[in-house]
Amino acid sequence: MELLQTVKKNKMVKLMDGFPDHVVAYRAQGKINHAEYEQIIVSRINEVADRYGILNFIVLLETGMEDYSLHAFMDYLKISFKHFKKWSRMAIVSDQRWLRIAYRVLSPLVHGEIRCYVLADFEQAKAWVSGPPDRT
């Protein structure tokens, strides 16, 4: 994963190691800007979607959605719709209760399955999202 090696230590968005190739896994901390999100996350999502035609996804949110710049949030929405039918398993890991509730409400509206976890359950989320992509 050559992209991972290009991420500098001071970045607020980092790809995570230890996941199968069909999983997009990232950690978000602090303020998230458009350039980081586009360079790191969007490019990895496109790479996995192009290679496998299906996406498993996990985000470890150690920040709030309010810390995403408007442009980064728009990138998030744009990439979500671009690959709408390719989403399979999506794990949202956050201690922000309102965010977990929002994703649970949205879950029936999206292709694939969304599961939400608290930070303490990261290993459980990792195990689930690392499973084979479900072709629904």
PDB file of C-alpha atoms in Angstrom:
ATOM      1  CA  MET A   1       0.000   0.000   0.000  1.00  0.00           C
ATOM      2  CA  GLU A   2       2.263   2.748  -1.316  1.00  0.00           C
ATOM      3  CA  LEU A   3      -0.238   5.490  -0.483  1.00  0.00           C
ATOM      4  CA  LEU A   4       0.117   4.697   3.215  1.00  0.00           C
ATOM      5  CA  GLN A   5       3.833   5.433   3.060  1.00  0.00           C
ATOM      6  CA  THR A   6       3.189   8.911   1.669  1.00  0.00           C
ATOM      7  CA  VAL A   7       1.036   9.967   4.610  1.00  0.00           C
ATOM      8  CA  LYS A   8       2.964  12.235   6.920  1.00  0.00           C
ATOM      9  CA  LYS A   9       2.778  11.733  10.672  1.00  0.00           C
ATOM     10  CA  ASN A  10       1.121  15.111  11.244  1.00  0.00           C
ATOM     11  CA  LYS A  11      -1.868  14.288   9.042  1.00  0.00           C
ATOM     12  CA  MET A  12      -5.269  14.186  10.682  1.00  0.00           C
ATOM     13  CA  VAL A  13      -6.484  11.437   8.339  1.00  0.00           C
ATOM     14  CA  LYS A  14      -4.475   8.226   8.168  1.00  0.00           C
ATOM     15  CA  LEU A  15      -5.045   4.882   6.500  1.00  0.00           C
ATOM     16  CA  MET A  16      -4.831   2.015   8.979  1.00  0.00           C
ATOM     17  CA  ASP A  17      -2.729  -1.115   8.509  1.00  0.00           C
ATOM     18  CA  GLY A  18      -3.787  -4.671   9.293  1.00  0.00           C
ATOM     19  CA  PHE A  19      -6.864  -4.946   7.070  1.00  0.00           C
ATOM     20  CA  PRO A  20      -7.528  -7.082   3.982  1.00  0.00           C
ATOM     21  CA  ASP A  21      -7.022  -5.367   0.610  1.00  0.00           C
ATOM     22  CA  HIS A  22     -10.785  -5.081  -0.013  1.00  0.00           C
ATOM     23  CA  VAL A  23     -11.206  -2.869   3.073  1.00  0.00           C
ATOM     24  CA  VAL A  24     -10.808   0.903   3.156  1.00  0.00           C
ATOM     25  CA  ALA A  25      -9.749   1.662   6.735  1.00  0.00           C
ATOM     26  CA  TYR A  26      -8.921   5.083   8.098  1.00  0.00           C
ATOM     27  CA  ARG A  27      -8.554   6.973  11.333  1.00  0.00           C
ATOM     28  CA  ALA A  28      -9.650  10.602  11.668  1.00  0.00           C
ATOM     29  CA  GLN A  29      -8.329  12.897  14.397  1.00  0.00           C
ATOM     30  CA  GLY A  30      -8.580  16.658  14.782  1.00  0.00           C
ATOM     31  CA  LYS A  31      -9.554  18.942  11.903  1.00  0.00           C
ATOM     32  CA  ILE A  32     -10.093  17.196   8.554  1.00  0.00           C
ATOM     33  CA  ASN A  33      -9.508  19.239   5.416  1.00  0.00           C
ATOM     34  CA  HIS A  34     -10.375  18.711   1.762  1.00  0.00           C
ATOM     35  CA  ALA A  35      -6.826  18.084   0.553  1.00  0.00           C
ATOM     36  CA  GLU A  36      -6.172  15.301   3.070  1.00  0.00           C
ATOM     37  CA  TYR A  37      -9.527  13.652   2.538  1.00  0.00           C
ATOM     38  CA  GLU A  38      -9.222  13.793  -1.244  1.00  0.00           C
ATOM     39  CA  GLN A  39      -5.592  12.637  -1.373  1.00  0.00           C
ATOM     40  CA  ILE A  40      -5.860   9.844   1.175  1.00  0.00           C
ATOM     41  CA  ILE A  41      -9.425   8.589   1.518  1.00  0.00           C
ATOM     42  CA  VAL A  42     -11.045   9.309  -1.840  1.00  0.00           C
ATOM     43  CA  SER A  43      -8.100   7.873  -3.747  1.00  0.00           C
ATOM     44  CA  ARG A  44      -8.117   4.697  -1.596  1.00  0.00           C
ATOM     45  CA  ILE A  45     -11.890   4.258  -2.030  1.00  0.00           C
ATOM     46  CA  ASN A  46     -11.535   4.631  -5.810  1.00  0.00           C
ATOM     47  CA  GLU A  47      -8.632   2.170  -5.832  1.00  0.00           C
ATOM     48  CA  VAL A  48     -10.566  -0.512  -3.920  1.00  0.00           C
ATOM     49  CA  ALA A  49     -13.784   0.071  -5.909  1.00  0.00           C
ATOM     50  CA  ASP A  50     -11.914  -0.228  -9.212  1.00  0.00           C
ATOM     51  CA  ARG A  51     -10.019  -3.352  -8.160  1.00  0.00           C
ATOM     52  CA  TYR A  52     -12.786  -5.295  -6.378  1.00  0.00           C
ATOM     53  CA  GLY A  53     -16.050  -3.734  -7.545  1.00  0.00           C
ATOM     54  CA  ILE A  54     -17.239  -3.777  -3.939  1.00  0.00           C
ATOM     55  CA  LEU A  55     -16.232  -1.913  -0.779  1.00  0.00           C
ATOM     56  CA  ASN A  56     -15.888  -2.736   2.883  1.00  0.00           C
ATOM     57  CA  PHE A  57     -15.167   0.392   4.885  1.00  0.00           C
ATOM     58  CA  ILE A  58     -14.231   1.286   8.450  1.00  0.00           C
ATOM     59  CA  VAL A  59     -13.621   4.688   9.942  1.00  0.00           C
ATOM     60  CA  LEU A  60     -12.231   5.207  13.432  1.00  0.00           C
ATOM     61  CA  LEU A  61     -13.554   8.662  14.307  1.00  0.00           C
ATOM     62  CA  GLU A  62     -11.572  10.196  17.108  1.00  0.00           C
ATOM     63  CA  THR A  63     -12.973  13.528  16.050  1.00  0.00           C
ATOM     64  CA  GLY A  64     -16.450  14.831  15.348  1.00  0.00           C
ATOM     65  CA  MET A  65     -18.124  15.417  12.008  1.00  0.00           C
ATOM     66  CA  GLU A  66     -18.040  19.092  12.954  1.00  0.00           C
ATOM     67  CA  ASP A  67     -14.239  18.870  12.534  1.00  0.00           C
ATOM     68  CA  TYR A  68     -14.577  18.021   8.839  1.00  0.00           C
ATOM     69  CA  SER A  69     -14.239  21.074   6.643  1.00  0.00           C
ATOM     70  CA  LEU A  70     -17.287  21.733   4.472  1.00  0.00           C
ATOM     71  CA  HIS A  71     -15.270  20.768   1.403  1.00  0.00           C
ATOM     72  CA  ALA A  72     -14.095  17.490   3.022  1.00  0.00           C
ATOM     73  CA  PHE A  73     -17.686  16.704   4.019  1.00  0.00           C
ATOM     74  CA  MET A  74     -18.830  17.359   0.441  1.00  0.00           C
ATOM     75  CA  ASP A  75     -16.082  14.977  -0.768  1.00  0.00           C
ATOM     76  CA  TYR A  76     -17.457  12.371   1.634  1.00  0.00           C
ATOM     77  CA  LEU A  77     -20.961  12.741   0.206  1.00  0.00           C
ATOM     78  CA  LYS A  78     -19.740  12.778  -3.395  1.00  0.00           C
ATOM     79  CA  ILE A  79     -17.664   9.595  -3.065  1.00  0.00           C
ATOM     80  CA  SER A  80     -20.503   7.894  -1.180  1.00  0.00           C
ATOM     81  CA  PHE A  81     -22.880   8.449  -4.095  1.00  0.00           C
ATOM     82  CA  LYS A  82     -20.276   7.744  -6.783  1.00  0.00           C
ATOM     83  CA  HIS A  83     -19.887   4.172  -5.514  1.00  0.00           C
ATOM     84  CA  PHE A  84     -23.408   3.838  -4.097  1.00  0.00           C
ATOM     85  CA  LYS A  85     -24.029   0.229  -5.228  1.00  0.00           C
ATOM     86  CA  LYS A  86     -20.519  -0.939  -4.322  1.00  0.00           C
ATOM     87  CA  TRP A  87     -20.788  -0.433  -0.543  1.00  0.00           C
ATOM     88  CA  SER A  88     -20.976  -3.709   1.358  1.00  0.00           C
ATOM     89  CA  ARG A  89     -19.913  -3.498   5.014  1.00  0.00           C
ATOM     90  CA  MET A  90     -19.454  -0.117   6.677  1.00  0.00           C
ATOM     91  CA  ALA A  91     -18.248   0.119  10.269  1.00  0.00           C
ATOM     92  CA  ILE A  92     -18.453   3.492  11.997  1.00  0.00           C
ATOM     93  CA  VAL A  93     -16.417   3.570  15.200  1.00  0.00           C
ATOM     94  CA  SER A  94     -17.050   6.617  17.375  1.00  0.00           C
ATOM     95  CA  ASP A  95     -17.857   7.558  20.943  1.00  0.00           C
ATOM     96  CA  GLN A  96     -20.238  10.236  19.665  1.00  0.00           C
ATOM     97  CA  ARG A  97     -23.659   8.792  20.355  1.00  0.00           C
ATOM     98  CA  TRP A  98     -25.514  11.171  18.000  1.00  0.00           C
ATOM     99  CA  LEU A  99     -23.276  10.096  15.111  1.00  0.00           C
ATOM    100  CA  ARG A 100     -23.918   6.398  15.721  1.00  0.00           C
ATOM    101  CA  ILE A 101     -27.668   7.114  15.877  1.00  0.00           C
ATOM    102  CA  ALA A 102     -27.532   9.109  12.623  1.00  0.00           C
ATOM    103  CA  TYR A 103     -25.771   6.273  10.790  1.00  0.00           C
ATOM    104  CA  ARG A 104     -28.254   3.724  12.150  1.00  0.00           C
ATOM    105  CA  VAL A 105     -31.115   5.866  10.847  1.00  0.00           C
ATOM    106  CA  LEU A 106     -29.426   6.148   7.429  1.00  0.00           C
ATOM    107  CA  SER A 107     -28.568   2.445   7.249  1.00  0.00           C
ATOM    108  CA  PRO A 108     -31.834   1.295   5.588  1.00  0.00           C
ATOM    109  CA  LEU A 109     -31.373   3.950   2.885  1.00  0.00           C
ATOM    110  CA  VAL A 110     -27.941   2.853   1.721  1.00  0.00           C
ATOM    111  CA  HIS A 111     -26.658  -0.108  -0.210  1.00  0.00           C
ATOM    112  CA  GLY A 112     -24.837  -2.522   2.064  1.00  0.00           C
ATOM    113  CA  GLU A 113     -24.895  -2.700   5.832  1.00  0.00           C
ATOM    114  CA  ILE A 114     -23.780  -0.092   8.346  1.00  0.00           C
ATOM    115  CA  ARG A 115     -22.825  -1.122  11.869  1.00  0.00           C
ATOM    116  CA  CYS A 116     -21.841   1.344  14.556  1.00  0.00           C
ATOM    117  CA  TYR A 117     -19.418   0.725  17.396  1.00  0.00           C
ATOM    118  CA  VAL A 118     -17.982   2.642  20.338  1.00  0.00           C
ATOM    119  CA  LEU A 119     -14.194   3.111  20.382  1.00  0.00           C
ATOM    120  CA  ALA A 120     -13.778   0.358  22.976  1.00  0.00           C
ATOM    121  CA  ASP A 121     -15.262  -2.119  20.449  1.00  0.00           C
ATOM    122  CA  PHE A 122     -12.797  -1.320  17.658  1.00  0.00           C
ATOM    123  CA  GLU A 123     -11.471  -4.907  17.443  1.00  0.00           C
ATOM    124  CA  GLN A 124     -15.018  -6.240  17.034  1.00  0.00           C
ATOM    125  CA  ALA A 125     -15.657  -3.699  14.253  1.00  0.00           C
ATOM    126  CA  LYS A 126     -12.353  -4.630  12.610  1.00  0.00           C
ATOM    127  CA  ALA A 127     -13.218  -8.336  12.634  1.00  0.00           C
ATOM    128  CA  TRP A 128     -16.652  -7.739  11.111  1.00  0.00           C
ATOM    129  CA  VAL A 129     -15.528  -5.352   8.360  1.00  0.00           C
ATOM    130  CA  SER A 130     -12.596  -7.625   7.481  1.00  0.00           C
ATOM    131  CA  GLY A 131     -14.990 -10.394   6.497  1.00  0.00           C
ATOM    132  CA  PRO A 132     -15.712 -11.122   2.853  1.00  0.00           C
ATOM    133  CA  PRO A 133     -17.664  -8.439   1.033  1.00  0.00           C
ATOM    134  CA  ASP A 134     -21.324  -9.313   0.724  1.00  0.00           C
ATOM    135  CA  ARG A 135     -22.574  -9.041  -2.846  1.00  0.00           C
ATOM    136  CA  THR A 136     -26.178  -7.981  -2.314  1.00  0.00           C
TER     137      THR A 136
END
